[in-house]
mmCIF file of C-alpha atoms in Angstrom:
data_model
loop_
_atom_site.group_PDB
_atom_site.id
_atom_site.type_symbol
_atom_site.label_atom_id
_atom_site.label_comp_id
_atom_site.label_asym_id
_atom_site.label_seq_id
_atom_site.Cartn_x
_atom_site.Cartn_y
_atom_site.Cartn_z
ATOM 1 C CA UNK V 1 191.291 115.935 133.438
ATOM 2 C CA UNK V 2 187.651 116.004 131.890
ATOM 3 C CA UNK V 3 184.638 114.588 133.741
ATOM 4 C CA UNK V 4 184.790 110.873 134.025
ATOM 5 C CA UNK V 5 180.788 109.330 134.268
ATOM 6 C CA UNK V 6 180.558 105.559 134.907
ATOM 7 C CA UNK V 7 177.273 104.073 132.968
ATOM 8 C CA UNK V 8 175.932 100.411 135.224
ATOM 9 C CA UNK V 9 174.430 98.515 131.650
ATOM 10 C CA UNK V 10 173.940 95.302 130.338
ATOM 11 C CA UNK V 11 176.658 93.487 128.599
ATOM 12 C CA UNK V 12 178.191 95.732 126.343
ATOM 13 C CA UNK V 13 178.454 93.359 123.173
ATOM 14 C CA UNK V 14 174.402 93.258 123.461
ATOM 15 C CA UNK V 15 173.766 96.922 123.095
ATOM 16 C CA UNK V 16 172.775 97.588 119.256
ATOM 17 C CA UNK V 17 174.411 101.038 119.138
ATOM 18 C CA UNK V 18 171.448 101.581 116.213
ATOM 19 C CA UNK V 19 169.084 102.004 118.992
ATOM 20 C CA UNK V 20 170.198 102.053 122.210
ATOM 21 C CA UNK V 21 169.915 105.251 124.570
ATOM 22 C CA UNK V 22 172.907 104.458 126.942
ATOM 23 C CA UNK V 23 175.047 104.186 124.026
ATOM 24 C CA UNK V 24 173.754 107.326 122.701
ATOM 25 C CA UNK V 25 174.564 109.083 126.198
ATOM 26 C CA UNK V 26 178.389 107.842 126.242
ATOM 27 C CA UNK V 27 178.584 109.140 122.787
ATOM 28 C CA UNK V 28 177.213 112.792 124.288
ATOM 29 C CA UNK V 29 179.493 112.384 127.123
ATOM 30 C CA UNK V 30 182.847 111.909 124.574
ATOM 31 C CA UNK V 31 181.759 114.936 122.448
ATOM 32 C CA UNK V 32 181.117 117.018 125.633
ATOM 33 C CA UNK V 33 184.891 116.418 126.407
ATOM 34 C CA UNK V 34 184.518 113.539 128.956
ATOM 35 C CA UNK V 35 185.224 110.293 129.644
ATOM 36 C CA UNK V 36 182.436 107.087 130.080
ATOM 37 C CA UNK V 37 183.028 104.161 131.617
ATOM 38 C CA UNK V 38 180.916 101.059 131.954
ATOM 39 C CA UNK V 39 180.408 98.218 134.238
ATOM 40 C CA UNK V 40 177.848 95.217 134.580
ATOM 41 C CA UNK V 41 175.897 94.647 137.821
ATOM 42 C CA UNK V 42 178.449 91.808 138.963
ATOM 43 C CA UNK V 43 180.942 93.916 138.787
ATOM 44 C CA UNK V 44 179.866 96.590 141.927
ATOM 45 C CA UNK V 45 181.352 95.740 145.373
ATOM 46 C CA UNK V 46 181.614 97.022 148.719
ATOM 47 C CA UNK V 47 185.152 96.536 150.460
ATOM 48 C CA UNK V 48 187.703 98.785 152.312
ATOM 49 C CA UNK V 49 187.809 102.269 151.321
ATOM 50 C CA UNK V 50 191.455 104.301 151.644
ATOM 51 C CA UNK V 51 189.647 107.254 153.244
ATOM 52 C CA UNK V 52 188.270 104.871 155.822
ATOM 53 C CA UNK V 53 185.098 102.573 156.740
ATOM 54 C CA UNK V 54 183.520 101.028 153.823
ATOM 55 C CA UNK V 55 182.571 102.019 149.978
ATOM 56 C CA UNK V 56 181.558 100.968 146.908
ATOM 57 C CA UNK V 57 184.298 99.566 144.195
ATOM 58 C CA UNK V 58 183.519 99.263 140.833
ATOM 59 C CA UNK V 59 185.255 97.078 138.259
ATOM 60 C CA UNK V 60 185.118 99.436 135.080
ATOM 61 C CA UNK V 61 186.167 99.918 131.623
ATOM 62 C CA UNK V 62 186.933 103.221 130.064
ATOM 63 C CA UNK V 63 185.421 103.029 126.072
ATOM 64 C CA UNK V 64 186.220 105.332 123.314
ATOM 65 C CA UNK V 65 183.191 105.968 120.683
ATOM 66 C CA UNK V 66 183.946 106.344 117.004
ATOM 67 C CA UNK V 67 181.006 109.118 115.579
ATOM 68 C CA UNK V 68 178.241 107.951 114.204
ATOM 69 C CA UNK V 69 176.182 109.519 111.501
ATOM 70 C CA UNK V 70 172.119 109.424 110.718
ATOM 71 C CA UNK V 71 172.038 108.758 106.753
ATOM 72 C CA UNK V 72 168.687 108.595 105.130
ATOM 73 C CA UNK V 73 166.483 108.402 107.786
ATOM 74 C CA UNK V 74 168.698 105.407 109.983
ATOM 75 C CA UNK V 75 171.635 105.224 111.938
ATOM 76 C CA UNK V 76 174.857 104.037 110.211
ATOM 77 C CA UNK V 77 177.154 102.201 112.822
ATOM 78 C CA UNK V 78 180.501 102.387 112.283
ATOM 79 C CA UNK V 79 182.811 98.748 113.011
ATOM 80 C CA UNK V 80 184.110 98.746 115.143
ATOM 81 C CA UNK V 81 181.822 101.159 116.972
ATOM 82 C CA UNK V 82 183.374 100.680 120.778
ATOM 83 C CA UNK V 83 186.931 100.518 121.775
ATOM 84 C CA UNK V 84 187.385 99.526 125.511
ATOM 85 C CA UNK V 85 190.408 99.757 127.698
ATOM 86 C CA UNK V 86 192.058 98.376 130.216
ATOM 87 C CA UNK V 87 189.830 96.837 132.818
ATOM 88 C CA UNK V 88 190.556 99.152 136.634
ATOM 89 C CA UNK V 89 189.763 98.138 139.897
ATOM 90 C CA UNK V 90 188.508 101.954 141.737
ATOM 91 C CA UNK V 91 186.265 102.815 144.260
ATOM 92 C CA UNK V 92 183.259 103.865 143.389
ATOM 93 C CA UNK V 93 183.898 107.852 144.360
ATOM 94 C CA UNK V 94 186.499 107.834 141.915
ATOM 95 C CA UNK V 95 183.549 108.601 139.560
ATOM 96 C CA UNK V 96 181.868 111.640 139.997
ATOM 97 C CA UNK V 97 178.535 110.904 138.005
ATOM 98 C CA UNK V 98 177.070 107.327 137.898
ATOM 99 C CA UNK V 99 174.247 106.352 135.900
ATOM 100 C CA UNK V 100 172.209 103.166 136.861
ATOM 101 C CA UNK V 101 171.156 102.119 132.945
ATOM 102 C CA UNK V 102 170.671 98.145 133.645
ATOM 103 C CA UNK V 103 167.623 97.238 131.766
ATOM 104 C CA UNK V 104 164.562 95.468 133.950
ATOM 105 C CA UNK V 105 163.525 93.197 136.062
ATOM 106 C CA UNK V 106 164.250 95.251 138.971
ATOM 107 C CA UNK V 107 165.164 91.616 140.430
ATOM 108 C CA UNK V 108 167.492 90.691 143.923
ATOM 109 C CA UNK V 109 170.265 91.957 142.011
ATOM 110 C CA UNK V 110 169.508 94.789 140.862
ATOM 111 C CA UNK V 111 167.722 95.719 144.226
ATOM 112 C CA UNK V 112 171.089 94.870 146.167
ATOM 113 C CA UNK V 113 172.947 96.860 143.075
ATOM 114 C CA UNK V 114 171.345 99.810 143.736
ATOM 115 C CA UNK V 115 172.115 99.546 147.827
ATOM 116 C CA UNK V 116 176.223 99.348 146.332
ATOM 117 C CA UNK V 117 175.228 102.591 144.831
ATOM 118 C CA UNK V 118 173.944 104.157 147.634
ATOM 119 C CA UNK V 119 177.515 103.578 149.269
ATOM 120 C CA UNK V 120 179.027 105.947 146.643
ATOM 121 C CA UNK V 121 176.243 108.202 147.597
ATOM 122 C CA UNK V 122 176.809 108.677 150.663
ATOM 123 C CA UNK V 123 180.791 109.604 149.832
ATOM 124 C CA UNK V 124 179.189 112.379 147.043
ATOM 125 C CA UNK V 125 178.488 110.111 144.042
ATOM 126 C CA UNK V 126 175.578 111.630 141.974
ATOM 127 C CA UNK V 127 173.777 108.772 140.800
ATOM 128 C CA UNK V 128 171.140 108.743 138.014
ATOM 129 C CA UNK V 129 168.728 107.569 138.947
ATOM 130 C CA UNK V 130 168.755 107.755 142.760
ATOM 131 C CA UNK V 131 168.832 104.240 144.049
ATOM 132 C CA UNK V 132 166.190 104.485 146.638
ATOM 133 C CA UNK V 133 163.915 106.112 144.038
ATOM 134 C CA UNK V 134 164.654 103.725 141.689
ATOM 135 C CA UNK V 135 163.119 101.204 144.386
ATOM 136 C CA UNK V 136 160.067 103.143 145.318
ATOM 137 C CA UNK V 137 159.150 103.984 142.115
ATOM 138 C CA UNK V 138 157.555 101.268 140.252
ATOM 139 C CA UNK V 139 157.118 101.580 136.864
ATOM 140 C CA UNK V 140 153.582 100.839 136.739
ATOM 141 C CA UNK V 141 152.655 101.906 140.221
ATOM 142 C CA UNK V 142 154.139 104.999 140.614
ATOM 143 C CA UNK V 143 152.004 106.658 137.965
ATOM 144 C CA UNK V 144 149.363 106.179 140.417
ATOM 145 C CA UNK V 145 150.934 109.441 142.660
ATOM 146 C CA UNK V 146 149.040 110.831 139.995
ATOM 147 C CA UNK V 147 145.904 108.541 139.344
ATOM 148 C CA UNK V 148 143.915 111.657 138.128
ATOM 149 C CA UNK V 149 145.973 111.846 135.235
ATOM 150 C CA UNK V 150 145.491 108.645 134.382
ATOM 151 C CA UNK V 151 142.845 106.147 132.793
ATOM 152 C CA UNK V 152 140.867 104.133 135.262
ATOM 153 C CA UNK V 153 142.573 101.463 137.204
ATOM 154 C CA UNK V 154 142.841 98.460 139.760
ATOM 155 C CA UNK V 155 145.691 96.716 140.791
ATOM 156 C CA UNK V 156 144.438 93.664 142.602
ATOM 157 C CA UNK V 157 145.879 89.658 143.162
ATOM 158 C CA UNK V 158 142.394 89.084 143.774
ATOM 159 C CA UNK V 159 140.753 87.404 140.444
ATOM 160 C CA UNK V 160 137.448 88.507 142.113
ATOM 161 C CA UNK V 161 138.426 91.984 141.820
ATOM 162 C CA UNK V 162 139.871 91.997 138.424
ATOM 163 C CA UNK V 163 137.247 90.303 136.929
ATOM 164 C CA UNK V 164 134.574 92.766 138.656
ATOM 165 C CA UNK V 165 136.708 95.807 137.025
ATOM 166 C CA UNK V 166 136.335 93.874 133.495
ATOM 167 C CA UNK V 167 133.221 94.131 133.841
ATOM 168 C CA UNK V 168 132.523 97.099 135.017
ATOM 169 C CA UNK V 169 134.729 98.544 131.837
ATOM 170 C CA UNK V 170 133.978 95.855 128.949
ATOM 171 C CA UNK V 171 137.636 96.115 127.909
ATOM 172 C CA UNK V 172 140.844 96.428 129.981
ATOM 173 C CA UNK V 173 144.414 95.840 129.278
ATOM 174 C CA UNK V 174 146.305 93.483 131.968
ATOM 175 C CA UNK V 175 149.925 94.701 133.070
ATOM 176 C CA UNK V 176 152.595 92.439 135.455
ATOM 177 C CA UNK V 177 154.229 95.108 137.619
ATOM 178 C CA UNK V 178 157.782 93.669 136.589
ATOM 179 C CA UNK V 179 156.902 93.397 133.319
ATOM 180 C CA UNK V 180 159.238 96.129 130.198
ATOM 181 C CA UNK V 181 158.622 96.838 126.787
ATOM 182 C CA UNK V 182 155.624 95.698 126.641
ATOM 183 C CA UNK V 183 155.940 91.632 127.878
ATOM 184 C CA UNK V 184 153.070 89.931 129.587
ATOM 185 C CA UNK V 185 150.677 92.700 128.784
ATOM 186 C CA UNK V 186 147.476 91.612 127.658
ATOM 187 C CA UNK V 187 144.226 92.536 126.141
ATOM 188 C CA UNK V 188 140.853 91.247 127.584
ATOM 189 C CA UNK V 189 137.291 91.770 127.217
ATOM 190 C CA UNK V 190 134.319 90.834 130.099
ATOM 191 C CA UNK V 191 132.482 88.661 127.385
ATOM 192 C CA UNK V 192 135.607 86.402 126.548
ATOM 193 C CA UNK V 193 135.304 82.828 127.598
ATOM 194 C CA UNK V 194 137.944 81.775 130.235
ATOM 195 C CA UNK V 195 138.351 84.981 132.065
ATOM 196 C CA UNK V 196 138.869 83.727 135.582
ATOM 197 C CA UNK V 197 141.071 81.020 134.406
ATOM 198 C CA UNK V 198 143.408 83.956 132.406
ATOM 199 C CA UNK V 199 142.753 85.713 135.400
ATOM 200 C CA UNK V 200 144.650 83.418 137.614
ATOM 201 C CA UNK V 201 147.208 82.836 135.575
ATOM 202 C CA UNK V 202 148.582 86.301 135.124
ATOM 203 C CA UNK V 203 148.558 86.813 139.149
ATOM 204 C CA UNK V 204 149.848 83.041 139.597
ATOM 205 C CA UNK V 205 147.044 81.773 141.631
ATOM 206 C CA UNK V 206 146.272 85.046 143.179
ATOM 207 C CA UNK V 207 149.972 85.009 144.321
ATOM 208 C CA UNK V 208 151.169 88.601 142.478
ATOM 209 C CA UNK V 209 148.976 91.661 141.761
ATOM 210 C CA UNK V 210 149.087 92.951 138.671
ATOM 211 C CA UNK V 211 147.895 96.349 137.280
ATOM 212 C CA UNK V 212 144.170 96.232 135.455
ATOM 213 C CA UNK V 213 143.364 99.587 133.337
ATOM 214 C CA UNK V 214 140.431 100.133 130.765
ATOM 215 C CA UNK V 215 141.321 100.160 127.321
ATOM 216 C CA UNK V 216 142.360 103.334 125.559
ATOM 217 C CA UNK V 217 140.837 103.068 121.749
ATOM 218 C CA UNK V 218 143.101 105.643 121.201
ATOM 219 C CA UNK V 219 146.017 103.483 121.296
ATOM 220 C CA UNK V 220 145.673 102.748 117.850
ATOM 221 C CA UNK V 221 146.853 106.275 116.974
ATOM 222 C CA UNK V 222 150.023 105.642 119.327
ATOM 223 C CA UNK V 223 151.471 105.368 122.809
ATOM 224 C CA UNK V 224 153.754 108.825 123.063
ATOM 225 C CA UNK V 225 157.453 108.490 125.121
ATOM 226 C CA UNK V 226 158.289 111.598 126.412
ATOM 227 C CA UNK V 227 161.668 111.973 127.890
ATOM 228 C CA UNK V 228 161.975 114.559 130.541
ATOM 229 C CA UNK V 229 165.837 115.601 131.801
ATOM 230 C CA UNK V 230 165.147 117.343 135.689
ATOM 231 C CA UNK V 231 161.858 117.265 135.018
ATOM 232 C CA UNK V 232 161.857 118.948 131.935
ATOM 233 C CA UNK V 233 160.243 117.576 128.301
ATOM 234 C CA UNK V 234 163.374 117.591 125.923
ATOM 235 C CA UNK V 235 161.986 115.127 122.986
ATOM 236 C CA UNK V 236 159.068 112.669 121.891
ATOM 237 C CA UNK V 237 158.217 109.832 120.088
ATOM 238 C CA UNK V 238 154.813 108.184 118.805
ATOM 239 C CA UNK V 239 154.668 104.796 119.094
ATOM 240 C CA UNK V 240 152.272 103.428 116.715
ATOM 241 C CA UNK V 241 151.139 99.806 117.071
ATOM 242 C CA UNK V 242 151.564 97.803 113.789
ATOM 243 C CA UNK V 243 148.933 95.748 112.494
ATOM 244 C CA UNK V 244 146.917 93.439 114.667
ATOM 245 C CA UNK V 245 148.546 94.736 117.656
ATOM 246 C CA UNK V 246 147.426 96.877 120.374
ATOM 247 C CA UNK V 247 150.735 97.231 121.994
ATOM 248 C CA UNK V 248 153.274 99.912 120.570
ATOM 249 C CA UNK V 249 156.365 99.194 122.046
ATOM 250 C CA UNK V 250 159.230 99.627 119.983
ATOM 251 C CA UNK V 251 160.491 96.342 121.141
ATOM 252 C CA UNK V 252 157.189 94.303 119.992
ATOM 253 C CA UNK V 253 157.084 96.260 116.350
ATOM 254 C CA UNK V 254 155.641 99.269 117.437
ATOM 255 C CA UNK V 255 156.697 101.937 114.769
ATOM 256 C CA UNK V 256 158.575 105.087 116.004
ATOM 257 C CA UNK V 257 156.764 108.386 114.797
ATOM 258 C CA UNK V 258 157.776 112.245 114.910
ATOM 259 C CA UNK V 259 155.534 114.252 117.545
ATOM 260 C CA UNK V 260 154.938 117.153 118.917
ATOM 261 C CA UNK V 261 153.657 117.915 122.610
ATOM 262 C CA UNK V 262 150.210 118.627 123.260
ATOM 263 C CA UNK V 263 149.005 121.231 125.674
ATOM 264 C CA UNK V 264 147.697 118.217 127.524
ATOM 265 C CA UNK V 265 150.942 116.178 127.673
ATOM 266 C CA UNK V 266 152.913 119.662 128.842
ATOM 267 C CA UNK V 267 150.382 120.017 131.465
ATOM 268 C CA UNK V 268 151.058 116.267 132.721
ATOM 269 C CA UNK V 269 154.825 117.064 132.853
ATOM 270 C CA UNK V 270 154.963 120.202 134.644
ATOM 271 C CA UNK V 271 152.763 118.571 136.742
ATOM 272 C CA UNK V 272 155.329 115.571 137.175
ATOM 273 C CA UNK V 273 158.493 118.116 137.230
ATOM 274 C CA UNK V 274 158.612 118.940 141.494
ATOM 275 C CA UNK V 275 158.295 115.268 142.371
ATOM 276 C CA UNK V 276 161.096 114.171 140.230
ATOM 277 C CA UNK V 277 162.915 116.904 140.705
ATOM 278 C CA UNK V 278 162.631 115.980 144.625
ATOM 279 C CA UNK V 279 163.356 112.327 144.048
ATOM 280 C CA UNK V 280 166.845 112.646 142.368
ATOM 281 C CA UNK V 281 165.127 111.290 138.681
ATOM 282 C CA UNK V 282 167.088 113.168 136.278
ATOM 283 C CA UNK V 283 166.574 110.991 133.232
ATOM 284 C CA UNK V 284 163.106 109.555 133.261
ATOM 285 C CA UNK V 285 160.510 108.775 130.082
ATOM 286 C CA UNK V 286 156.667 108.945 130.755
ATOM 287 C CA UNK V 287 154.630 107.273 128.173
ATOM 288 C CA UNK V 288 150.912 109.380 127.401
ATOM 289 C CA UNK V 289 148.104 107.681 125.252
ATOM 290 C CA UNK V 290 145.477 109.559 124.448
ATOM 291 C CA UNK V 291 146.274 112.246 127.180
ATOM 292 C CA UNK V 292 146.289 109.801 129.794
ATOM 293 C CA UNK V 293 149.494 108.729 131.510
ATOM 294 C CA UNK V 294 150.573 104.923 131.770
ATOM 295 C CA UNK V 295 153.914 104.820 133.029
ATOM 296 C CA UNK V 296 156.873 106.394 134.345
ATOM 297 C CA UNK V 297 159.730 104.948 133.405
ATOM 298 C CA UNK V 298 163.002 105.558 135.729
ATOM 299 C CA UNK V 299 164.964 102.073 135.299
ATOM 300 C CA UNK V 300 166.622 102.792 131.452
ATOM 301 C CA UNK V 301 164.052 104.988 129.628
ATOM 302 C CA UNK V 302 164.657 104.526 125.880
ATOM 303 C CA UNK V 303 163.948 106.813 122.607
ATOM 304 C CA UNK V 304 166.789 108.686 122.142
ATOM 305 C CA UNK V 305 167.732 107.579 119.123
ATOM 306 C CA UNK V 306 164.170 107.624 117.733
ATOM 307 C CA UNK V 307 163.914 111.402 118.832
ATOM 308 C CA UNK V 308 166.996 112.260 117.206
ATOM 309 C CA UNK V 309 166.368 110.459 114.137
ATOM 310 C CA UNK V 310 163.028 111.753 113.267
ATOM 311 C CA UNK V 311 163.340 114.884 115.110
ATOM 312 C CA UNK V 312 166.938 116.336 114.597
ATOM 313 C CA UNK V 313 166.809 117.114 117.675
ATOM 314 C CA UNK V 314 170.185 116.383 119.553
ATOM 315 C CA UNK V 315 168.719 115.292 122.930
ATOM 316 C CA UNK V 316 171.549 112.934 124.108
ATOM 317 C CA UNK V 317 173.653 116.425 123.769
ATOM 318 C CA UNK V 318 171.362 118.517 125.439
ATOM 319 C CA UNK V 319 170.845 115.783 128.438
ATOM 320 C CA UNK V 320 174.673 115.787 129.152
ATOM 321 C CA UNK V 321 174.847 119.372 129.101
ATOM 322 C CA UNK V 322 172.806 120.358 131.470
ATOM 323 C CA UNK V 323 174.067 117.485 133.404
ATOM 324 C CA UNK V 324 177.419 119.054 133.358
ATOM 325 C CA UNK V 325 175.600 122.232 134.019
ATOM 326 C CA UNK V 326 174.516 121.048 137.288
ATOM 327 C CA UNK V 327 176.947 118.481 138.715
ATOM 328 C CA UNK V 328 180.396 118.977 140.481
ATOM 329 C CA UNK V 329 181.675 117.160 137.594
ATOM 330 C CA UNK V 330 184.649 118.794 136.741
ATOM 331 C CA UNK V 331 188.662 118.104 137.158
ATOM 332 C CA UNK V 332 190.130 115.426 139.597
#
């Protein structure tokens, strides 16, 4: 039988197959000759395992993909674009790939979601991303293992603090550690009235720390995603904010751009590549401005289908591949 690969999303009948990189992955997965499967948080459990002591079981439901083409610059989806089968009750080993590709917050339970995982783990389930690294590495705070690459920064609960650092900087851009796609993040400037009070707001009374960083002016002329696959850069995309925005998240109308990598932005990855490589993050998307890196995204990086579209460059396919390439993934 051909690889089966179980994919741990949101609701299926949410995904807009237009866009969406875990849809774009299955899709890979079917033309590389295997099988994907999906499942929703809710449905992971630990119980009884027929080899013995205890394992993860999965409630999951194999899909079938029809093809889907990119006409004149967009996506054209076909309807219907997902078949799913039968609903199977298996444990979790059953699967010999799983990838963890349930959006943010990284809440209770996802948190106790990824400890099911580490149950199949521990029976020779390769999961991607690895569960505990997908705890210890927060999106915003993890770029700080490498602070010199980045553009100043405090993360603080104190509004002291912050407001010292907006200061000391003139303009800085306010992040909430749990925050994705650009939510909660705001721009503020030392000279605006009602700093303090905004101050104490974002960190709820000094309850949460959040993530202070001067302002990159070169924003304006985009926020790049890189997506690197075991630590290697297989595809960008420039994220340019529209108009009267400083954000340039896709999901907040940031418009998707064709890139290429600057000497700068390969010397950041291969700088990245051991560490990843060493925490199990196969899939993971690192967003550069201005040569500076601002995140590291391991949850459900995104920009596949931007990549492809503007690039023609077929990096779902190449991802799966040297999955394949490197996992025990074959016959059961």
């Amino acid at each position: 039988m051909s690889a089966r690969q179980l994919f741990v999303i949101d609701p299926l009948a949410r995904l807009n197959p237009a866009k969406d990189t875990s849809v774009a992955l299955m899709q890979a997965l079917q033309r590389a000759g295997g099988q994907a499967w999906c499942c929703e948080l809710a449905d992971l459990s630990a119980e009884h395992h027929p080899d013995g002591g205890y394992g993860a079981w999965v409630r999951a439901t194999p899909l079938t993909f029809a093809e889907m083409a990119c006409q004149e610059g967009r996506w054209v989806v076909p309807d219907p674009w997902v078949t799913c089968g039968a609903i199977q009750w298996l444990p979790l080993d059953h699967f010999p790939v799983v990838w963890m590709r349930k959006d943010p917050p990284v809440d209770e339970a996802y948190l106790y979601a990824t400890h099911l995982l580490e149950l199949g783990e521990r029976r020779g389930v390769r999961v991607i991303n690895r569960p505990a690294s997908l705890r210890a590495w927060n999106e915003k705070l993890s770029a700080l293992r490498f602070g010199h690459r980045m553009a100043p920064t405090v993360v603080s609960s104190r509004v002291d603090t912050l407001a010292r650092f907006a200061r000391e900087r003139g303009e800085v851009v306010l992040k909430p550690l749990a925050g994705r796609a650009g939510q909660g993040v705001v721009f503020v400037s030392a000279a605006m009235p009602g700093l303090r009070a905004l101050l104490e707001l974002v960190t709820q009374m000094e309850a949460l720390p959040v993530m202070a960083q001067a302002f990159l002016s070169g924003v304006r002329a985009g926020d790049k995603r890189i997506l690197l696959v075991d630590g290697e850069p297989l595809g960008a995309v420039n994220r340019v904010p529209s108009d009267g925005e400083f954000r340039s998240n896709l999901a907040v109308g940031g418009q998707p751009m064709a890139t290429e990598l600057t000497a700068v932005e390969r010397e950041i990855c291969a700088e990245l590549a051991p560490a990843l490589r060493a925490e199990g993050l196969f899939f993971v998307g690192i967003d550069v401005i201005d040569g500076r890196l601002s995140e590291i995204n391991v949850t459900s990086p995104t920009g596949v289908r931007e990549v492809e579209r503007l690039g023609a460059c077929p990096i779902a396919d190449q991802t799966i591949a040297r999955l394949l390439a490197s996992s025990p993934v074959g016959s059961s």
